[in-house]
DNA sequence: CACGATACCGAACAGGGTGTCTGTAAACAG
DNA sequence: CTGTTTACAGACACCCTGTTCGGTATCGTG
């Protein structure tokens, strides 16, 4: 078998314990013993699986990203043309399913590297989508591609975090998706009802 | 006198040492002794000024924000009507002047609280600006105000970070400001030359 | 300039967290 | 059932933390 049942159990327990405790006290306030105690695992066993707190956190994040990618795959291949928002919707659903883990990551806990992993992953996917679209257009972009990518991902992550931090989300995922696409398409002055000043 | 020259010297030295070392090795890898050694200050003296690493970092961030606020004040009062982008430009100039400190903060080093301070500060300023504008419009916003604010600040911070991380910035501040405003006004599909799908 | 006040220094201290290593007991896969 | 793998409990040295101390140098002020 690929993996012993015991190792799976302890790894899961440690991951869950980490997420729970970070939400309670914050990552920097935790000791390895706190985590092992919460997970009901011996301290020595912890070091048999992970190099330390940060390593555990990194793996939890990596697992989350992998899970997300799996759930996104059908949504992406299914809506290859146009931007139906299906992937975005699926992403929000994943956030609501794994809310605690997302909160921990998106808060930038730890040394910020888990969040960095997440952002980089989103940026890569975005860049891919951009390139695919660019192939079907030959209008000269008014905005530097790098700047655009950063802005897009930054916005996405900020909204995701806001979404994850709501207790008993007051806004359904569909509505959030509509707003996000609206925002992305037309800009925020129009979207917020503000009048835009003339250009130049 | 308000402050002894000696205290100013050591505080400055410790702050500078922190920034320098974080850029080299990352916040979590630093010990208090590393910092005091770099600053050429006795370890005991460190604790006479700060509660610990995090406290020092928090003060460095607070100082940076205060300095920014001072530089922004004339730009804001000078362009009360419309959005000329003057504050934005002044902000980018400040980033380029205090590049190292900004990099450290915007990377989310430490437990992420310094970055949080920065984001909150930006959010407060943004909300203020929003309210001022809302008073001059009575169109119903299409997008939830909270979501809009998060998105706006998230984008701003992401771009700022990207800007700060460039070595020998290839894009002048004026150009970046133009693009950011463009993006904010018209949305990214139009701005990037992509065709926008029909709404609904 | 001389004074008192204040900040720095260097060393030492206890306390706690880390990371590693044992031998032993239990759970696993085939 | 049997050999292998994993978890356990305890102990260990090491490093970092945060605080304390008396002695010394620098400061602001009269």
GROMACS .gro file of C-alpha atoms (C1' of nucleotides) in nm:
model
  460
    1UNK     CA    1   0.000   0.000   0.000
    2UNK     CA    2   0.109   0.352  -0.071
    3UNK     CA    3   0.063   0.479   0.281
    4UNK     CA    4   0.027   0.324   0.623
    5UNK     CA    5  -0.303   0.401   0.789
    6UNK     CA    6  -0.124   0.520   1.103
    7UNK     CA    7   0.076   0.781   0.919
    8UNK     CA    8  -0.236   0.913   0.750
    9UNK     CA    9  -0.412   0.938   1.083
   10UNK     CA   10  -0.135   1.127   1.257
   11UNK     CA   11  -0.068   1.357   0.965
   12UNK     CA   12  -0.433   1.449   0.937
   13UNK     CA   13  -0.462   1.497   1.311
   14UNK     CA   14  -0.161   1.725   1.319
   15UNK     CA   15  -0.285   1.931   1.027
   16UNK     CA   16  -0.628   1.971   1.178
   17UNK     CA   17  -0.477   2.061   1.513
   18UNK     CA   18  -0.261   2.326   1.352
   19UNK     CA   19  -0.552   2.493   1.177
   20UNK     CA   20  -0.766   2.487   1.487
   21UNK     CA   21  -0.499   2.629   1.714
   22UNK     CA   22  -0.390   2.898   1.470
   23UNK     CA   23  -0.746   3.024   1.458
   24UNK     CA   24  -0.750   3.031   1.836
   25UNK     CA   25  -0.414   3.180   1.925
   26UNK     CA   26  -0.226   3.264   1.607
   27UNK     CA   27   0.063   3.075   1.452
   28UNK     CA   28   0.349   3.254   1.624
   29UNK     CA   29   0.207   3.181   1.969
   30UNK     CA   30   0.207   2.806   1.913
   31UNK     CA   31   0.466   2.552   2.020
   32UNK     CA   32   0.513   2.212   1.866
   33UNK     CA   33   0.397   2.062   2.192
   34UNK     CA   34   0.072   2.259   2.177
   35UNK     CA   35   0.002   2.106   1.841
   36UNK     CA   36   0.092   1.750   1.935
   37UNK     CA   37  -0.112   1.778   2.251
   38UNK     CA   38  -0.418   1.899   2.059
   39UNK     CA   39  -0.371   1.618   1.807
   40UNK     CA   40  -0.303   1.366   2.084
   41UNK     CA   41   0.028   1.265   1.932
   42UNK     CA   42   0.371   1.225   2.089
   43UNK     CA   43   0.611   1.512   2.030
   44UNK     CA   44   0.879   1.281   1.895
   45UNK     CA   45   0.633   1.153   1.638
   46UNK     CA   46   0.581   1.504   1.508
   47UNK     CA   47   0.946   1.529   1.411
   48UNK     CA   48   0.923   1.194   1.238
   49UNK     CA   49   0.683   1.356   0.990
   50UNK     CA   50   0.770   1.724   0.973
   51UNK     CA   51   1.077   1.938   1.010
   52UNK     CA   52   0.892   2.183   1.229
   53UNK     CA   53   0.591   2.410   1.259
   54UNK     CA   54   0.654   2.582   0.928
   55UNK     CA   55   0.696   2.257   0.742
   56UNK     CA   56   0.364   2.128   0.870
   57UNK     CA   57   0.195   2.452   0.770
   58UNK     CA   58   0.350   2.438   0.425
   59UNK     CA   59   0.219   2.085   0.370
   60UNK     CA   60  -0.128   2.176   0.488
   61UNK     CA   61  -0.127   2.459   0.236
   62UNK     CA   62   0.005   2.240  -0.042
   63UNK     CA   63  -0.268   1.985   0.023
   64UNK     CA   64  -0.530   2.257   0.009
   65UNK     CA   65  -0.397   2.381  -0.324
   66UNK     CA   66  -0.389   2.034  -0.469
   67UNK     CA   67  -0.745   1.974  -0.363
   68UNK     CA   68  -0.847   2.304  -0.519
   69UNK     CA   69  -0.678   2.220  -0.846
   70UNK     CA   70  -0.864   1.891  -0.864
   71UNK     CA   71  -1.197   2.059  -0.812
   72UNK     CA   72  -1.119   2.332  -1.062
   73UNK     CA   73  -1.010   2.103  -1.340
   74UNK     CA   74  -1.354   2.007  -1.475
   75UNK     CA   75  -1.482   2.364  -1.443
   76UNK     CA   76  -1.197   2.499  -1.651
   77UNK     CA   77  -1.206   2.242  -1.928
   78UNK     CA   78  -1.583   2.271  -1.942
   79UNK     CA   79  -1.591   2.645  -2.011
   80UNK     CA   80  -1.294   2.693  -2.235
   81UNK     CA   81  -1.446   2.979  -2.435
   82UNK     CA   82  -1.552   3.304  -2.275
   83UNK     CA   83  -1.553   3.375  -1.904
   84UNK     CA   84  -1.859   3.218  -1.753
   85UNK     CA   85  -1.729   3.246  -1.400
   86UNK     CA   86  -1.766   2.876  -1.343
   87UNK     CA   87  -1.412   2.832  -1.209
   88UNK     CA   88  -1.459   3.131  -0.983
   89UNK     CA   89  -1.779   2.985  -0.845
   90UNK     CA   90  -1.616   2.649  -0.784
   91UNK     CA   91  -1.335   2.823  -0.602
   92UNK     CA   92  -1.573   3.002  -0.369
   93UNK     CA   93  -1.746   2.674  -0.297
   94UNK     CA   94  -1.413   2.522  -0.204
   95UNK     CA   95  -1.344   2.811   0.027
   96UNK     CA   96  -1.673   2.764   0.200
   97UNK     CA   97  -1.606   2.390   0.239
   98UNK     CA   98  -1.256   2.435   0.375
   99UNK     CA   99  -1.318   2.764   0.543
  100UNK     CA  100  -1.091   2.725   0.844
  101UNK     CA  101  -0.790   2.623   0.642
  102UNK     CA  102  -0.846   2.909   0.399
  103UNK     CA  103  -0.877   3.160   0.678
  104UNK     CA  104  -0.548   3.048   0.824
  105UNK     CA  105  -0.368   3.067   0.491
  106UNK     CA  106  -0.523   3.389   0.366
  107UNK     CA  107  -0.449   3.572   0.688
  108UNK     CA  108  -0.084   3.537   0.605
  109UNK     CA  109  -0.009   3.343   0.921
  110UNK     CA  110   0.330   3.187   0.966
  111UNK     CA  111   0.608   3.370   0.793
  112UNK     CA  112   0.372   3.451   0.507
  113UNK     CA  113   0.514   3.181   0.282
  114UNK     CA  114   0.195   2.971   0.280
  115UNK     CA  115   0.003   3.272   0.152
  116UNK     CA  116   0.282   3.326  -0.094
  117UNK     CA  117   0.236   2.972  -0.221
  118UNK     CA  118  -0.130   3.038  -0.268
  119UNK     CA  119  -0.079   3.369  -0.446
  120UNK     CA  120   0.185   3.227  -0.676
  121UNK     CA  121  -0.044   2.942  -0.767
  122UNK     CA  122  -0.327   3.181  -0.852
  123UNK     CA  123  -0.090   3.405  -1.045
  124UNK     CA  124   0.029   3.114  -1.255
  125UNK     CA  125  -0.325   3.012  -1.342
  126UNK     CA  126  -0.413   3.373  -1.422
  127UNK     CA  127  -0.114   3.422  -1.646
  128UNK     CA  128  -0.209   3.106  -1.833
  129UNK     CA  129  -0.562   3.232  -1.886
  130UNK     CA  130  -0.429   3.571  -1.998
  131UNK     CA  131  -0.206   3.416  -2.258
  132UNK     CA  132  -0.486   3.201  -2.391
  133UNK     CA  133  -0.701   3.511  -2.432
  134UNK     CA  134  -0.425   3.721  -2.579
  135UNK     CA  135  -0.401   3.471  -2.862
  136UNK     CA  136  -0.754   3.560  -2.967
  137UNK     CA  137  -0.701   3.938  -2.962
  138UNK     CA  138  -0.454   4.168  -3.131
  139UNK     CA  139  -0.545   4.494  -2.963
  140UNK     CA  140  -0.251   4.659  -2.791
  141UNK     CA  141  -0.290   4.637  -2.411
  142UNK     CA  142  -0.300   4.972  -2.236
  143UNK     CA  143  -0.159   4.823  -1.919
  144UNK     CA  144   0.161   4.636  -1.844
  145UNK     CA  145   0.093   4.263  -1.821
  146UNK     CA  146   0.286   4.219  -1.496
  147UNK     CA  147   0.108   4.502  -1.325
  148UNK     CA  148  -0.225   4.374  -1.446
  149UNK     CA  149  -0.157   4.024  -1.319
  150UNK     CA  150  -0.052   4.146  -0.976
  151UNK     CA  151  -0.354   4.370  -0.950
  152UNK     CA  152  -0.593   4.095  -1.054
  153UNK     CA  153  -0.457   3.837  -0.814
  154UNK     CA  154  -0.427   4.088  -0.533
  155UNK     CA  155  -0.790   4.177  -0.572
  156UNK     CA  156  -0.896   3.815  -0.598
  157UNK     CA  157  -0.714   3.715  -0.282
  158UNK     CA  158  -0.841   4.013  -0.088
  159UNK     CA  159  -1.200   3.933  -0.175
  160UNK     CA  160  -1.148   3.566  -0.104
  161UNK     CA  161  -1.020   3.650   0.238
  162UNK     CA  162  -1.308   3.883   0.309
  163UNK     CA  163  -1.542   3.611   0.197
  164UNK     CA  164  -1.379   3.349   0.418
  165UNK     CA  165  -1.377   3.569   0.726
  166UNK     CA  166  -1.751   3.638   0.719
  167UNK     CA  167  -1.935   3.435   0.979
  168UNK     CA  168  -2.231   3.262   0.818
  169UNK     CA  169  -2.169   3.423   0.479
  170UNK     CA  170  -2.439   3.684   0.422
  171UNK     CA  171  -2.374   3.685   0.049
  172UNK     CA  172  -2.428   3.375  -0.164
  173UNK     CA  173  -2.138   3.261  -0.378
  174UNK     CA  174  -2.328   3.332  -0.700
  175UNK     CA  175  -2.379   3.693  -0.604
  176UNK     CA  176  -2.012   3.738  -0.515
  177UNK     CA  177  -1.910   3.593  -0.850
  178UNK     CA  178  -2.139   3.831  -1.034
  179UNK     CA  179  -1.990   4.129  -0.852
  180UNK     CA  180  -1.635   4.018  -0.908
  181UNK     CA  181  -1.686   3.975  -1.280
  182UNK     CA  182  -1.872   4.303  -1.297
  183UNK     CA  183  -1.582   4.470  -1.123
  184UNK     CA  184  -1.324   4.306  -1.343
  185UNK     CA  185  -1.504   4.400  -1.662
  186UNK     CA  186  -1.610   4.757  -1.608
  187UNK     CA  187  -1.395   4.902  -1.335
  188UNK     CA  188  -1.491   5.009  -0.993
  189UNK     CA  189  -1.611   5.361  -1.042
  190UNK     CA  190  -1.885   5.255  -1.274
  191UNK     CA  191  -1.954   4.949  -1.066
  192UNK     CA  192  -1.996   5.145  -0.747
  193UNK     CA  193  -2.219   5.402  -0.905
  194UNK     CA  194  -1.959   5.674  -0.892
  195UNK     CA  195  -1.919   5.897  -1.193
  196UNK     CA  196  -1.587   5.860  -1.363
  197UNK     CA  197  -1.384   6.170  -1.449
  198UNK     CA  198  -1.293   6.217  -1.815
  199UNK     CA  199  -0.984   6.039  -1.929
  200UNK     CA  200  -0.682   6.263  -1.977
  201UNK     CA  201   1.435   6.800   2.546
  202UNK     CA  202   1.181   6.557   2.408
  203UNK     CA  203   1.426   6.278   2.341
  204UNK     CA  204   1.780   6.196   2.438
  205UNK     CA  205   2.016   6.174   2.146
  206UNK     CA  206   2.140   5.835   2.263
  207UNK     CA  207   1.796   5.677   2.254
  208UNK     CA  208   1.735   5.812   1.905
  209UNK     CA  209   2.065   5.669   1.787
  210UNK     CA  210   2.005   5.320   1.922
  211UNK     CA  211   1.642   5.306   1.812
  212UNK     CA  212   1.734   5.407   1.461
  213UNK     CA  213   2.022   5.162   1.453
  214UNK     CA  214   1.800   4.876   1.568
  215UNK     CA  215   1.530   4.958   1.318
  216UNK     CA  216   1.777   4.978   1.032
  217UNK     CA  217   1.941   4.654   1.143
  218UNK     CA  218   1.607   4.479   1.149
  219UNK     CA  219   1.516   4.587   0.798
  220UNK     CA  220   1.855   4.493   0.662
  221UNK     CA  221   1.861   4.150   0.823
  222UNK     CA  222   1.504   4.064   0.730
  223UNK     CA  223   1.588   4.129   0.367
  224UNK     CA  224   1.887   3.901   0.403
  225UNK     CA  225   1.752   3.609   0.602
  226UNK     CA  226   1.383   3.663   0.669
  227UNK     CA  227   1.222   3.769   0.994
  228UNK     CA  228   1.161   3.428   1.144
  229UNK     CA  229   1.526   3.329   1.111
  230UNK     CA  230   1.647   3.624   1.319
  231UNK     CA  231   1.735   3.631   1.686
  232UNK     CA  232   1.742   3.940   1.901
  233UNK     CA  233   2.113   3.896   1.930
  234UNK     CA  234   2.152   3.900   1.552
  235UNK     CA  235   1.980   4.236   1.545
  236UNK     CA  236   2.174   4.389   1.832
  237UNK     CA  237   2.498   4.266   1.687
  238UNK     CA  238   2.420   4.418   1.347
  239UNK     CA  239   2.324   4.744   1.517
  240UNK     CA  240   2.625   4.729   1.749
  241UNK     CA  241   2.410   4.755   2.059
  242UNK     CA  242   2.408   4.550   2.377
  243UNK     CA  243   2.134   4.292   2.397
  244UNK     CA  244   2.016   4.422   2.731
  245UNK     CA  245   1.970   4.764   2.575
  246UNK     CA  246   1.737   4.619   2.318
  247UNK     CA  247   1.494   4.513   2.588
  248UNK     CA  248   1.513   4.858   2.741
  249UNK     CA  249   1.345   4.990   2.425
  250UNK     CA  250   1.134   4.708   2.284
  251UNK     CA  251   0.942   4.413   2.416
  252UNK     CA  252   1.088   4.188   2.150
  253UNK     CA  253   1.137   4.134   1.779
  254UNK     CA  254   0.773   4.185   1.695
  255UNK     CA  255   0.750   4.504   1.894
  256UNK     CA  256   1.046   4.651   1.712
  257UNK     CA  257   0.895   4.555   1.379
  258UNK     CA  258   0.562   4.706   1.473
  259UNK     CA  259   0.728   5.036   1.562
  260UNK     CA  260   0.926   5.044   1.241
  261UNK     CA  261   0.601   4.996   1.052
  262UNK     CA  262   0.421   5.260   1.256
  263UNK     CA  263   0.698   5.508   1.186
  264UNK     CA  264   0.676   5.435   0.818
  265UNK     CA  265   0.301   5.491   0.816
  266UNK     CA  266   0.335   5.815   1.007
  267UNK     CA  267   0.594   5.939   0.764
  268UNK     CA  268   0.368   5.845   0.475
  269UNK     CA  269   0.072   6.025   0.624
  270UNK     CA  270   0.281   6.341   0.660
  271UNK     CA  271   0.386   6.328   0.297
  272UNK     CA  272   0.036   6.257   0.178
  273UNK     CA  273  -0.132   6.537   0.367
  274UNK     CA  274  -0.054   6.823   0.127
  275UNK     CA  275  -0.133   6.607  -0.178
  276UNK     CA  276  -0.477   6.520  -0.044
  277UNK     CA  277  -0.583   6.865   0.064
  278UNK     CA  278  -0.449   7.007  -0.262
  279UNK     CA  279  -0.662   6.789  -0.488
  280UNK     CA  280  -0.986   6.766  -0.299
  281UNK     CA  281  -1.209   6.745  -0.605
  282UNK     CA  282  -1.176   6.466  -0.861
  283UNK     CA  283  -0.910   6.201  -0.863
  284UNK     CA  284  -0.595   6.349  -1.008
  285UNK     CA  285  -0.380   6.069  -0.878
  286UNK     CA  286  -0.158   6.308  -0.688
  287UNK     CA  287  -0.179   6.112  -0.363
  288UNK     CA  288  -0.108   5.791  -0.549
  289UNK     CA  289   0.199   5.942  -0.709
  290UNK     CA  290   0.326   6.073  -0.378
  291UNK     CA  291   0.278   5.729  -0.228
  292UNK     CA  292   0.485   5.563  -0.498
  293UNK     CA  293   0.757   5.819  -0.442
  294UNK     CA  294   0.759   5.736  -0.074
  295UNK     CA  295   0.788   5.368  -0.157
  296UNK     CA  296   1.084   5.433  -0.378
  297UNK     CA  297   1.249   5.642  -0.106
  298UNK     CA  298   1.194   5.386   0.168
  299UNK     CA  299   1.210   5.084  -0.053
  300UNK     CA  300   1.373   4.841   0.189
  301UNK     CA  301   1.129   4.909   0.468
  302UNK     CA  302   0.835   4.877   0.233
  303UNK     CA  303   0.961   4.550   0.095
  304UNK     CA  304   0.987   4.408   0.444
  305UNK     CA  305   0.639   4.519   0.541
  306UNK     CA  306   0.463   4.432   0.216
  307UNK     CA  307   0.610   4.084   0.209
  308UNK     CA  308   0.406   4.009   0.517
  309UNK     CA  309   0.713   3.927   0.723
  310UNK     CA  310   0.678   3.871   1.092
  311UNK     CA  311   0.342   3.734   1.193
  312UNK     CA  312   0.179   3.946   0.925
  313UNK     CA  313   0.057   4.209   1.168
  314UNK     CA  314   0.278   4.486   1.029
  315UNK     CA  315   0.125   4.429   0.686
  316UNK     CA  316  -0.211   4.424   0.853
  317UNK     CA  317  -0.138   4.765   1.003
  318UNK     CA  318  -0.052   4.894   0.661
  319UNK     CA  319  -0.360   4.748   0.495
  320UNK     CA  320  -0.589   4.878   0.766
  321UNK     CA  321  -0.443   5.222   0.729
  322UNK     CA  322  -0.498   5.218   0.354
  323UNK     CA  323  -0.850   5.082   0.401
  324UNK     CA  324  -0.937   5.362   0.639
  325UNK     CA  325  -0.816   5.626   0.394
  326UNK     CA  326  -1.003   5.457   0.111
  327UNK     CA  327  -1.327   5.435   0.304
  328UNK     CA  328  -1.297   5.805   0.383
  329UNK     CA  329  -1.250   5.887   0.016
  330UNK     CA  330  -1.541   5.664  -0.080
  331UNK     CA  331  -1.774   5.838   0.161
  332UNK     CA  332  -1.668   6.178   0.037
  333UNK     CA  333  -1.748   6.070  -0.319
  334UNK     CA  334  -2.072   5.900  -0.227
  335UNK     CA  335  -2.196   6.234  -0.101
  336UNK     CA  336  -2.171   6.374  -0.454
  337UNK     CA  337  -2.356   6.087  -0.625
  338UNK     CA  338  -2.692   5.928  -0.576
  339UNK     CA  339  -2.663   5.638  -0.816
  340UNK     CA  340  -2.720   5.299  -0.655
  341UNK     CA  341  -2.393   5.104  -0.632
  342UNK     CA  342  -2.394   4.775  -0.818
  343UNK     CA  343  -2.141   4.625  -0.580
  344UNK     CA  344  -2.138   4.574  -0.206
  345UNK     CA  345  -1.933   4.848  -0.042
  346UNK     CA  346  -1.733   4.610   0.175
  347UNK     CA  347  -1.639   4.389  -0.114
  348UNK     CA  348  -1.543   4.691  -0.320
  349UNK     CA  349  -1.321   4.831  -0.046
  350UNK     CA  350  -1.143   4.499   0.004
  351UNK     CA  351  -1.087   4.459  -0.366
  352UNK     CA  352  -0.954   4.809  -0.407
  353UNK     CA  353  -0.707   4.789  -0.120
  354UNK     CA  354  -0.600   4.438  -0.212
  355UNK     CA  355  -0.518   4.551  -0.561
  356UNK     CA  356  -0.338   4.861  -0.439
  357UNK     CA  357  -0.119   4.668  -0.198
  358UNK     CA  358  -0.039   4.397  -0.450
  359UNK     CA  359   0.075   4.650  -0.706
  360UNK     CA  360   0.270   4.843  -0.447
  361UNK     CA  361   0.453   4.529  -0.350
  362UNK     CA  362   0.527   4.442  -0.709
  363UNK     CA  363   0.654   4.794  -0.758
  364UNK     CA  364   0.877   4.778  -0.449
  365UNK     CA  365   1.026   4.443  -0.539
  366UNK     CA  366   1.150   4.550  -0.881
  367UNK     CA  367   1.522   4.607  -0.886
  368UNK     CA  368   1.595   4.943  -1.048
  369UNK     CA  369   1.228   5.010  -1.127
  370UNK     CA  370   1.179   4.977  -1.502
  371UNK     CA  371   0.855   5.172  -1.492
  372UNK     CA  372   0.845   5.537  -1.379
  373UNK     CA  373   0.600   5.623  -1.104
  374UNK     CA  374   0.396   5.846  -1.333
  375UNK     CA  375   0.335   5.563  -1.575
  376UNK     CA  376   0.231   5.327  -1.298
  377UNK     CA  377  -0.014   5.583  -1.166
  378UNK     CA  378  -0.168   5.628  -1.510
  379UNK     CA  379  -0.216   5.254  -1.546
  380UNK     CA  380  -0.363   5.213  -1.200
  381UNK     CA  381  -0.618   5.487  -1.258
  382UNK     CA  382  -0.698   5.350  -1.599
  383UNK     CA  383  -0.757   5.010  -1.444
  384UNK     CA  384  -0.971   5.148  -1.166
  385UNK     CA  385  -1.187   5.345  -1.407
  386UNK     CA  386  -1.249   5.111  -1.693
  387UNK     CA  387  -1.180   4.759  -1.573
  388UNK     CA  388  -0.915   4.524  -1.681
  389UNK     CA  389  -1.061   4.360  -1.988
  390UNK     CA  390  -1.087   4.685  -2.174
  391UNK     CA  391  -0.761   4.807  -2.028
  392UNK     CA  392  -0.567   4.503  -2.136
  393UNK     CA  393  -0.708   4.504  -2.485
  394UNK     CA  394  -0.925   4.202  -2.426
  395UNK     CA  395  -1.278   4.199  -2.559
  396UNK     CA  396  -1.539   4.192  -2.289
  397UNK     CA  397  -1.825   3.945  -2.317
  398UNK     CA  398  -2.178   4.086  -2.308
  399UNK     CA  399  -2.321   4.141  -1.965
  400UNK     CA  400  -2.579   3.885  -1.853
  401DC     C1'  401   3.234   7.396   3.325
  402DA     C1'  402   3.036   7.082   3.661
  403DC     C1'  403   2.650   6.864   3.804
  404DG     C1'  404   2.278   6.521   3.836
  405DA     C1'  405   2.023   6.235   3.547
  406DT     C1'  406   1.993   5.898   3.220
  407DA     C1'  407   2.123   5.554   2.891
  408DC     C1'  408   2.448   5.207   2.764
  409DC     C1'  409   2.733   4.805   2.864
  410DG     C1'  410   2.865   4.326   2.980
  411DA     C1'  411   2.786   3.944   3.229
  412DA     C1'  412   2.506   3.633   3.456
  413DC     C1'  413   2.072   3.397   3.552
  414DA     C1'  414   1.646   3.087   3.527
  415DG     C1'  415   1.302   2.925   3.220
  416DG     C1'  416   1.121   2.731   2.819
  417DG     C1'  417   1.121   2.553   2.337
  418DT     C1'  418   1.382   2.282   1.997
  419DG     C1'  419   1.555   1.900   1.777
  420DT     C1'  420   1.746   1.438   1.842
  421DC     C1'  421   1.806   0.995   2.033
  422DT     C1'  422   1.701   0.590   2.289
  423DG     C1'  423   1.435   0.118   2.398
  424DT     C1'  424   0.980  -0.057   2.414
  425DA     C1'  425   0.510  -0.148   2.280
  426DA     C1'  426   0.161  -0.148   1.946
  427DA     C1'  427  -0.043  -0.157   1.483
  428DC     C1'  428   0.013  -0.265   1.022
  429DA     C1'  429   0.042  -0.548   0.545
  430DG     C1'  430   0.079  -0.968   0.328
  431DC     C1'  431   0.079  -1.563   1.199
  432DT     C1'  432   0.526  -1.308   1.119
  433DG     C1'  433   0.832  -0.966   1.003
  434DT     C1'  434   0.821  -0.479   0.938
  435DT     C1'  435   0.687  -0.026   1.032
  436DT     C1'  436   0.521   0.326   1.329
  437DA     C1'  437   0.396   0.548   1.766
  438DC     C1'  438   0.527   0.617   2.232
  439DA     C1'  439   0.759   0.810   2.658
  440DG     C1'  440   1.142   0.999   2.854
  441DA     C1'  441   1.582   1.210   2.856
  442DC     C1'  442   1.939   1.495   2.658
  443DA     C1'  443   2.217   1.914   2.513
  444DC     C1'  444   2.153   2.334   2.284
  445DC     C1'  445   1.992   2.784   2.184
  446DC     C1'  446   1.704   3.180   2.258
  447DT     C1'  447   1.447   3.459   2.568
  448DG     C1'  448   1.364   3.800   2.902
  449DT     C1'  449   1.532   4.000   3.325
  450DT     C1'  450   1.866   4.166   3.664
  451DC     C1'  451   2.289   4.378   3.831
  452DG     C1'  452   2.670   4.720   3.926
  453DG     C1'  453   2.989   4.989   3.672
  454DT     C1'  454   3.079   5.337   3.307
  455DA     C1'  455   3.002   5.681   2.951
  456DT     C1'  456   2.719   6.026   2.757
  457DC     C1'  457   2.364   6.351   2.778
  458DG     C1'  458   2.101   6.803   2.888
  459DT     C1'  459   2.104   7.187   3.195
  460DG     C1'  460   2.218   7.542   3.536
   0.00000   0.00000   0.00000
